[in-house]
Coordinates of C-alpha atoms in Angstrom, one line a residue:
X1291 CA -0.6 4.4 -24.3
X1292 CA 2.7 4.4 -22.3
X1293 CA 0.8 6.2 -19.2
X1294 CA -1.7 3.8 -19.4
X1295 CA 1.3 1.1 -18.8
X1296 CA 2.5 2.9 -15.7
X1297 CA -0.5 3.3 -14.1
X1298 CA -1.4 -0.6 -15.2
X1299 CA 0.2 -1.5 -11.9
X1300 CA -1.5 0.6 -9.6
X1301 CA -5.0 0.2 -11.0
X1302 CA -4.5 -4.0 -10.8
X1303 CA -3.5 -3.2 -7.4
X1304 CA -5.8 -0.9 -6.1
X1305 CA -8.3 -3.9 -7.4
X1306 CA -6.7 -6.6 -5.5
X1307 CA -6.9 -4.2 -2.2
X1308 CA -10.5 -3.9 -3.2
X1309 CA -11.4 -7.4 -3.6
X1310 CA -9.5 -8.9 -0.5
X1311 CA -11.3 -5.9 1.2
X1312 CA -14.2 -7.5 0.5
X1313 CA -13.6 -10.4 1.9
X1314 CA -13.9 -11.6 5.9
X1315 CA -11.4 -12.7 8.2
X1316 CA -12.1 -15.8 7.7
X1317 CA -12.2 -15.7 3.6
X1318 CA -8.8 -14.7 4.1
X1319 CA -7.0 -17.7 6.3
X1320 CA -5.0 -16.7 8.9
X1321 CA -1.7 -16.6 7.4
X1322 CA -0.7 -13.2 9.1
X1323 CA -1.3 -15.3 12.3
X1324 CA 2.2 -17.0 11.7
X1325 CA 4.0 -13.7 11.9
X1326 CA 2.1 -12.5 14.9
X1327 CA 3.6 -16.0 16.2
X1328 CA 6.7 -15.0 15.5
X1329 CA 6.7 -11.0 16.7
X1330 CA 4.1 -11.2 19.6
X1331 CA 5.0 -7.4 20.3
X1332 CA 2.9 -6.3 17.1
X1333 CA 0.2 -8.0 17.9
X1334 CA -2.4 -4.9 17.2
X1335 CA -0.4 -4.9 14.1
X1336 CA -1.8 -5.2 10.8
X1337 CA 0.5 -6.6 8.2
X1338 CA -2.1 -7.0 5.4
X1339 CA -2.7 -3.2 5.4
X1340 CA 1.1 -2.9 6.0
X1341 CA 2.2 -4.8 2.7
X1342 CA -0.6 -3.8 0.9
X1343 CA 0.3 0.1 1.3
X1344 CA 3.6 -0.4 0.9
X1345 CA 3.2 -2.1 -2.9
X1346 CA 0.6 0.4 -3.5
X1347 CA 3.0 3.5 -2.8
X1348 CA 5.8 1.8 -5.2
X1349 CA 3.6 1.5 -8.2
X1350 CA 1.7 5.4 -7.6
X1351 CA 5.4 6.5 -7.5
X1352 CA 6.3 4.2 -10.8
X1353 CA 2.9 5.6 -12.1
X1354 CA 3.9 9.5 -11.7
X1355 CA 7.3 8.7 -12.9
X1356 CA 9.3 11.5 -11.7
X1357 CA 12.4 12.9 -13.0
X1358 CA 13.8 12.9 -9.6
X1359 CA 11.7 11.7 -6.4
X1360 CA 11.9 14.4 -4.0
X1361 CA 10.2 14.7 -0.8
X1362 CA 6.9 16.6 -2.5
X1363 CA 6.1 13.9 -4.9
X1364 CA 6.7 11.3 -1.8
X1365 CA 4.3 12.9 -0.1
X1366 CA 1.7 13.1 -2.8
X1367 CA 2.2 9.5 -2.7
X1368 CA 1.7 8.9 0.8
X1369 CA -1.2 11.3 0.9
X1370 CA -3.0 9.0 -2.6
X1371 CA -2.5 5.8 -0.1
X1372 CA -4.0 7.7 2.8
X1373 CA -7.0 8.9 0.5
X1374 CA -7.3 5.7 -1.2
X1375 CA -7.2 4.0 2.2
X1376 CA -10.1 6.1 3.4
X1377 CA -12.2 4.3 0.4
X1378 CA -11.2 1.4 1.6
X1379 CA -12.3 2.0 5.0
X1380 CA -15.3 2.9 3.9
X1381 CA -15.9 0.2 1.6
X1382 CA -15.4 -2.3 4.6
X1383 CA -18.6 -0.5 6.6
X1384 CA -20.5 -2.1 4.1
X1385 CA -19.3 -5.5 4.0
X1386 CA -20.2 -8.3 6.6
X1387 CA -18.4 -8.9 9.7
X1388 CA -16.1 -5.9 8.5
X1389 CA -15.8 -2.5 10.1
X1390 CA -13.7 0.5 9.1
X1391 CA -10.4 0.9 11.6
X1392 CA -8.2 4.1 12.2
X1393 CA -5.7 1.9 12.7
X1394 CA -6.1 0.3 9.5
X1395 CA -5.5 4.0 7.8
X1396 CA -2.9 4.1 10.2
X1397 CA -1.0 1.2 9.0
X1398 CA -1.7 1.8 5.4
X1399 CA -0.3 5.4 6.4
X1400 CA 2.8 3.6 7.5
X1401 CA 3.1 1.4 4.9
X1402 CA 3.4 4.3 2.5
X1403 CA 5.9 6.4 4.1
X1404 CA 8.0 3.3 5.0
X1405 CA 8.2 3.0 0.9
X1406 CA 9.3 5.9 0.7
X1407 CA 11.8 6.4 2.9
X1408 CA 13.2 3.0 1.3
X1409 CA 13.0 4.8 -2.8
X1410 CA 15.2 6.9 -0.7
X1411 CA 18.5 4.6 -0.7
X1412 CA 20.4 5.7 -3.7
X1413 CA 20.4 2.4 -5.8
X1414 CA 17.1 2.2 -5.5
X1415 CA 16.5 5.7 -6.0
X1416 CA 18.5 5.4 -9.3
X1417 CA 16.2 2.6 -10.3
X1418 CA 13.2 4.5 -9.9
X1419 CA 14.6 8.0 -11.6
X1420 CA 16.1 5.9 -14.9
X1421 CA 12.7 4.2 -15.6

């Protein structure tokens, strides 16, 4: 039951990835337009990917619950985003007005390793190894 509780987090958000995936551009508001306001340099940017990988990384690494978080485990974690963001991809190639992106994976890529590197600073690596 307990690994069923630390993978709880991953699985609900793995679903919401999947059902905003699902959705248009234009189901989705333009919300990320106001920081694209704000940092017109990112502008082929995706911050919804970004984010979304990101969160997803935190809770595969809260899911494998490591003893101590070194770089092999981090990079099973990046590689699960990467692989879960190729079914995402493909996933959008069947919904309307959607296509897959590289740069999607790309950002999803990012968002992963940028985690990460942050589970890397040593309070909140210490967070992550006592739980």
């Amino acid at each position: 039951m307990n690994m069923v509780l630390r993978w709880l987090p991953s699985i609900l958000w793995m679903g919401a990835i999947f059902y905003f995936s699902s959705r248009t551009g234009n189901d989705l508001g333009g919300w990320l337009d106001g920081i694209r306001q704000y940092l017109p340099w990112m502008e082929g940017f995706d911050w919804g990917h970004f984010v979304s990988y990101f969160v997803l990384a935190l809770t595969f690494l809260w899911g494998l619950r490591p003893k101590r978080a070194g770089w092999g485990i981090k990079a099973l974690v990046v590689f699960l985003c990467l692989l879960y963001g190729l079914t995402d991809e493909y996933h959008q190639s069947f919904v309307p007005g959607r296509t897959p992106d590289i740069a999607d994976l790309r950002n999803d890529g990012i968002g992963a390793a940028l985690a990460m590197l942050v589970v890397t600073i040593p309070g909140i690596a210490r967070f992550f190894e006592r739980r």
